[in-house]
Amino acid sequence: MLKALLRATRPCPAVCQVCGQWPTQPVCGACVDRFARVRWRCGTCAAPVGQDTGHCGECLTRPVPTPLGRCIAAVDYAYPWDDLIARFKFRDEPGLAGALAERMLTAPGAKDMIADSDWLVPVPLKPQRLTSRGYNQAWELVKALRARLPRAPAGLSDALVRLGNAPDQHSLPRDQRLRNLRGAFAVAPQRVAAMRGKRVLLVDDVSTTGTTLYSAALALKQAGVLQVQGLVIARTLPH
Ligand SMILES: [Zn+2]
Ligand SMILES: [Zn+2]
């Protein structure tokens, strides 16, 4: 409660959160031009690719059809976005959701992808993580996206639940991540009817290899969702 109160009374930042210039938007135009250049990305996992080839090499080897139709990322998970996302997520600054949602909306195709969906669904946190953090950053992004796009569909914060005690994704090697997440999500029983036959847009902050989105999409498809796509702020760069 106190946390929420402090958050609500925190003044809006008047300086650019990247370069410190003021007065400005939370991320100034010069920093956007410099750090958020649009680049070719894989249509399935949003990894950067050299040219508009449609898919990265890794996605071309995946079995088709995959549960996740398409994924859009606004920026690379690199400076300054990694810092901003860390502040947004780990340092109790949910107010940065607006600036980050604006980046998401500028990604080519993102606005249409949102408008063509029936529901915006945040990737859920594990319950204990939600309790300690006090907010789900993905849900903060859904709210910020909807506030900026009048034609956006409604959000459903409780459509997906996270099951079990799978280890954190970032602690695992790449080849174990998908196995770790198989069966990690389920559609909440009270939301199954609302989801059936609908087009869902999954929203998250960062996609690492796409396995979290893939696993969440699998749960949605198994519950009868017609189409699942993904929208994230940032995609990690392949090593
Ligand atoms: Zn700036
Ligand atoms: Zn890919």
Tab-separated table of C-alpha atoms and ligand atoms in Angstrom:
chain	number	residue	atom	x	y	z
A	1	MET	CA	0.000	0.000	0.000
A	2	LEU	CA	2.755	2.396	1.008
A	3	LYS	CA	4.710	1.339	-2.067
A	4	ALA	CA	1.721	2.135	-4.279
A	5	LEU	CA	1.253	5.495	-2.589
A	6	LEU	CA	4.892	6.474	-3.041
A	7	ARG	CA	4.709	5.397	-6.661
A	8	ALA	CA	1.598	7.475	-7.280
A	9	THR	CA	3.152	10.596	-5.778
A	10	ARG	CA	6.482	10.299	-7.594
A	11	PRO	CA	6.732	13.224	-10.029
A	12	CYS	CA	6.779	12.552	-13.753
A	13	PRO	CA	10.364	12.689	-15.008
A	14	ALA	CA	10.977	15.921	-16.913
A	15	VAL	CA	14.438	14.944	-18.074
A	16	CYS	CA	15.347	12.347	-20.663
A	17	GLN	CA	15.942	9.107	-18.756
A	18	VAL	CA	18.829	8.259	-21.098
A	19	CYS	CA	20.872	11.436	-21.644
A	20	GLY	CA	19.569	13.695	-18.884
A	21	GLN	CA	18.566	16.561	-21.196
A	22	TRP	CA	15.508	18.567	-20.209
A	23	PRO	CA	12.732	19.564	-20.572
A	24	THR	CA	11.710	16.540	-22.562
A	25	GLN	CA	9.767	13.326	-22.881
A	26	PRO	CA	10.968	10.437	-20.676
A	27	VAL	CA	13.207	9.460	-23.626
A	28	CYS	CA	14.127	12.433	-25.821
A	29	GLY	CA	13.882	12.473	-29.607
A	30	ALA	CA	17.650	12.530	-30.060
A	31	CYS	CA	18.070	9.387	-27.956
A	32	VAL	CA	15.257	7.647	-29.812
A	33	ASP	CA	16.924	8.509	-33.143
A	34	ARG	CA	20.256	7.318	-31.882
A	35	PHE	CA	19.296	4.144	-30.006
A	36	ALA	CA	15.989	2.917	-31.414
A	37	ARG	CA	16.694	2.562	-35.111
A	38	VAL	CA	14.315	0.219	-36.860
A	39	ARG	CA	16.043	-2.900	-38.195
A	40	TRP	CA	15.112	-6.079	-39.997
A	41	ARG	CA	13.886	-8.743	-37.602
A	42	CYS	CA	12.825	-12.359	-37.797
A	43	GLY	CA	9.035	-12.445	-38.118
A	44	THR	CA	8.738	-15.324	-35.662
A	45	CYS	CA	11.119	-14.535	-32.819
A	46	ALA	CA	12.107	-10.894	-33.560
A	47	ALA	CA	15.841	-11.671	-33.548
A	48	PRO	CA	17.745	-9.167	-35.692
A	49	VAL	CA	18.473	-10.446	-39.199
A	50	GLY	CA	20.684	-8.999	-41.910
A	51	GLN	CA	17.918	-8.338	-44.392
A	52	ASP	CA	14.196	-8.820	-44.866
A	53	THR	CA	14.414	-12.602	-45.159
A	54	GLY	CA	11.312	-13.286	-43.082
A	55	HIS	CA	12.822	-15.682	-40.544
A	56	CYS	CA	16.104	-16.278	-38.777
A	57	GLY	CA	18.036	-19.517	-39.293
A	58	GLU	CA	16.935	-20.871	-35.935
A	59	CYS	CA	13.219	-20.373	-36.628
A	60	LEU	CA	13.519	-22.002	-40.029
A	61	THR	CA	14.540	-25.214	-38.251
A	62	ARG	CA	11.558	-25.199	-35.853
A	63	PRO	CA	8.614	-27.475	-36.545
A	64	VAL	CA	5.729	-25.685	-38.224
A	65	PRO	CA	3.153	-24.563	-37.462
A	66	THR	CA	4.397	-23.031	-34.208
A	67	PRO	CA	1.856	-21.846	-31.624
A	68	LEU	CA	3.262	-18.322	-31.828
A	69	GLY	CA	2.333	-16.751	-35.145
A	70	ARG	CA	4.482	-13.670	-35.196
A	71	CYS	CA	6.540	-11.624	-32.761
A	72	ILE	CA	7.505	-7.965	-32.879
A	73	ALA	CA	10.248	-6.348	-30.780
A	74	ALA	CA	10.817	-2.594	-30.772
A	75	VAL	CA	14.513	-2.515	-29.918
A	76	ASP	CA	17.538	-4.676	-29.186
A	77	TYR	CA	18.122	-5.568	-25.569
A	78	ALA	CA	21.153	-3.317	-25.347
A	79	TYR	CA	22.120	0.128	-24.050
A	80	PRO	CA	20.141	2.193	-23.080
A	81	TRP	CA	17.039	0.007	-23.178
A	82	ASP	CA	18.512	-2.738	-20.949
A	83	ASP	CA	19.115	-0.117	-18.233
A	84	LEU	CA	15.632	1.365	-18.573
A	85	ILE	CA	14.008	-2.070	-18.518
A	86	ALA	CA	16.018	-3.038	-15.428
A	87	ARG	CA	14.860	0.125	-13.662
A	88	PHE	CA	11.293	-0.510	-14.810
A	89	LYS	CA	11.357	-4.083	-13.539
A	90	PHE	CA	13.729	-4.369	-10.645
A	91	ARG	CA	14.003	-0.892	-9.186
A	92	ASP	CA	10.368	-0.124	-8.656
A	93	GLU	CA	9.918	2.358	-11.472
A	94	PRO	CA	6.695	1.247	-13.169
A	95	GLY	CA	6.302	4.856	-14.345
A	96	LEU	CA	8.732	4.028	-17.157
A	97	ALA	CA	6.015	1.850	-18.727
A	98	GLY	CA	4.761	4.812	-20.765
A	99	ALA	CA	8.100	5.591	-22.401
A	100	LEU	CA	8.707	1.909	-23.134
A	101	ALA	CA	5.177	1.389	-24.496
A	102	GLU	CA	5.785	4.302	-26.857
A	103	ARG	CA	8.775	2.484	-28.275
A	104	MET	CA	6.661	-0.638	-28.738
A	105	LEU	CA	4.056	1.327	-30.675
A	106	THR	CA	6.661	2.682	-33.076
A	107	ALA	CA	7.828	-0.793	-34.127
A	108	PRO	CA	6.651	-1.423	-37.693
A	109	GLY	CA	3.374	-3.338	-37.663
A	110	ALA	CA	2.847	-3.094	-33.895
A	111	LYS	CA	-0.218	-0.836	-33.956
A	112	ASP	CA	-1.972	-3.019	-36.517
A	113	MET	CA	-1.048	-6.124	-34.579
A	114	ILE	CA	-2.664	-4.667	-31.462
A	115	ALA	CA	-5.756	-3.462	-33.304
A	116	ASP	CA	-6.214	-6.848	-34.984
A	117	SER	CA	-6.263	-8.685	-31.655
A	118	ASP	CA	-9.236	-9.490	-29.434
A	119	TRP	CA	-7.301	-9.502	-26.153
A	120	LEU	CA	-4.011	-8.164	-24.856
A	121	VAL	CA	-2.589	-10.696	-22.425
A	122	PRO	CA	0.508	-10.051	-20.293
A	123	VAL	CA	2.945	-12.886	-19.665
A	124	PRO	CA	2.366	-13.589	-15.960
A	125	LEU	CA	5.008	-13.597	-13.255
A	126	LYS	CA	5.408	-16.420	-10.803
A	127	PRO	CA	3.117	-15.673	-7.814
A	128	GLN	CA	6.012	-15.192	-5.374
A	129	ARG	CA	7.698	-12.777	-7.796
A	130	LEU	CA	4.504	-10.762	-8.167
A	131	THR	CA	4.194	-10.541	-4.391
A	132	SER	CA	7.756	-9.299	-3.926
A	133	ARG	CA	7.701	-6.850	-6.839
A	134	GLY	CA	4.177	-5.572	-6.291
A	135	TYR	CA	3.409	-5.322	-10.009
A	136	ASN	CA	3.726	-7.339	-13.182
A	137	GLN	CA	5.741	-5.235	-15.624
A	138	ALA	CA	4.012	-6.889	-18.590
A	139	TRP	CA	0.618	-5.812	-17.276
A	140	GLU	CA	1.936	-2.251	-16.761
A	141	LEU	CA	2.919	-2.317	-20.449
A	142	VAL	CA	-0.538	-3.529	-21.503
A	143	LYS	CA	-2.137	-0.642	-19.599
A	144	ALA	CA	0.313	1.884	-21.065
A	145	LEU	CA	-0.267	0.575	-24.613
A	146	ARG	CA	-4.037	0.809	-24.217
A	147	ALA	CA	-3.785	4.340	-22.806
A	148	ARG	CA	-1.944	5.402	-25.980
A	149	LEU	CA	-3.995	3.562	-28.562
A	150	PRO	CA	-7.750	4.209	-28.431
A	151	ARG	CA	-8.546	1.293	-30.743
A	152	ALA	CA	-6.646	-1.218	-28.630
A	153	PRO	CA	-8.632	-4.210	-27.373
A	154	ALA	CA	-9.136	-4.869	-23.676
A	155	GLY	CA	-6.426	-6.438	-21.553
A	156	LEU	CA	-6.846	-9.543	-19.422
A	157	SER	CA	-4.311	-9.648	-16.605
A	158	ASP	CA	-5.437	-13.048	-15.291
A	159	ALA	CA	-5.876	-15.007	-18.545
A	160	LEU	CA	-2.678	-16.987	-18.066
A	161	VAL	CA	-1.297	-18.503	-14.907
A	162	ARG	CA	2.207	-19.689	-14.309
A	163	LEU	CA	2.431	-23.240	-13.066
A	164	GLY	CA	4.931	-25.093	-10.962
A	165	ASN	CA	8.360	-24.052	-9.857
A	166	ALA	CA	10.388	-24.110	-13.020
A	167	PRO	CA	13.825	-22.482	-12.566
A	168	ASP	CA	14.279	-18.948	-13.915
A	169	GLN	CA	14.899	-18.973	-17.645
A	170	HIS	CA	18.059	-16.876	-17.547
A	171	SER	CA	19.721	-19.415	-15.247
A	172	LEU	CA	19.495	-22.146	-17.895
A	173	PRO	CA	21.460	-22.947	-21.041
A	174	ARG	CA	19.638	-22.280	-24.273
A	175	ASP	CA	18.814	-25.906	-25.105
A	176	GLN	CA	17.147	-26.449	-21.728
A	177	ARG	CA	14.918	-23.398	-21.834
A	178	LEU	CA	12.104	-24.770	-23.922
A	179	ARG	CA	12.044	-28.036	-21.984
A	180	ASN	CA	11.940	-26.039	-18.759
A	181	LEU	CA	8.928	-24.077	-19.926
A	182	ARG	CA	6.858	-26.853	-21.428
A	183	GLY	CA	3.702	-26.890	-19.359
A	184	ALA	CA	4.800	-23.789	-17.462
A	185	PHE	CA	1.626	-21.872	-18.323
A	186	ALA	CA	-2.087	-22.591	-18.390
A	187	VAL	CA	-5.155	-20.570	-19.239
A	188	ALA	CA	-7.048	-19.700	-16.057
A	189	PRO	CA	-10.194	-21.880	-15.925
A	190	GLN	CA	-12.474	-18.856	-15.534
A	191	ARG	CA	-11.011	-17.340	-18.726
A	192	VAL	CA	-11.155	-20.339	-21.040
A	193	ALA	CA	-14.577	-19.407	-22.476
A	194	ALA	CA	-13.488	-15.814	-23.163
A	195	MET	CA	-10.335	-16.977	-24.921
A	196	ARG	CA	-11.754	-19.683	-27.160
A	197	GLY	CA	-11.659	-18.822	-30.849
A	198	LYS	CA	-10.059	-15.390	-30.164
A	199	ARG	CA	-6.911	-13.669	-31.365
A	200	VAL	CA	-4.543	-12.999	-28.483
A	201	LEU	CA	-1.574	-10.681	-28.368
A	202	LEU	CA	0.943	-11.682	-25.705
A	203	VAL	CA	2.810	-8.747	-24.193
A	204	ASP	CA	6.127	-8.951	-22.348
A	205	ASP	CA	9.133	-6.773	-21.660
A	206	VAL	CA	12.003	-8.849	-23.042
A	207	SER	CA	12.209	-11.912	-25.231
A	208	THR	CA	15.418	-13.886	-24.902
A	209	THR	CA	15.063	-16.837	-27.230
A	210	GLY	CA	11.320	-16.599	-27.642
A	211	THR	CA	10.764	-19.711	-25.523
A	212	THR	CA	8.667	-17.980	-22.856
A	213	LEU	CA	6.325	-16.553	-25.491
A	214	TYR	CA	6.341	-19.876	-27.294
A	215	SER	CA	5.368	-21.763	-24.159
A	216	ALA	CA	2.630	-19.251	-23.232
A	217	ALA	CA	1.334	-19.427	-26.809
A	218	LEU	CA	1.231	-23.211	-26.601
A	219	ALA	CA	-1.012	-23.040	-23.504
A	220	LEU	CA	-3.323	-20.570	-25.242
A	221	LYS	CA	-3.589	-22.662	-28.377
A	222	GLN	CA	-4.296	-25.774	-26.342
A	223	ALA	CA	-7.182	-23.873	-24.713
A	224	GLY	CA	-8.710	-23.145	-28.124
A	225	VAL	CA	-7.294	-19.702	-28.905
A	226	LEU	CA	-7.396	-19.094	-32.647
A	227	GLN	CA	-4.225	-17.033	-33.078
A	228	VAL	CA	-1.381	-15.951	-30.803
A	229	GLN	CA	1.151	-13.236	-31.563
A	230	GLY	CA	3.742	-11.502	-29.395
A	231	LEU	CA	4.850	-7.931	-28.740
A	232	VAL	CA	7.876	-7.091	-26.576
A	233	ILE	CA	9.991	-4.032	-25.941
A	234	ALA	CA	13.325	-5.711	-26.547
A	235	ARG	CA	14.873	-8.811	-28.051
A	236	THR	CA	18.202	-10.047	-26.724
A	237	LEU	CA	20.992	-10.229	-29.255
A	238	PRO	CA	22.264	-13.655	-30.290
A	239	HIS	CA	25.723	-14.421	-28.940
B	1	ZN	ZN	17.964	11.867	-24.442
B	2	ZN	ZN	13.602	-16.279	-35.442
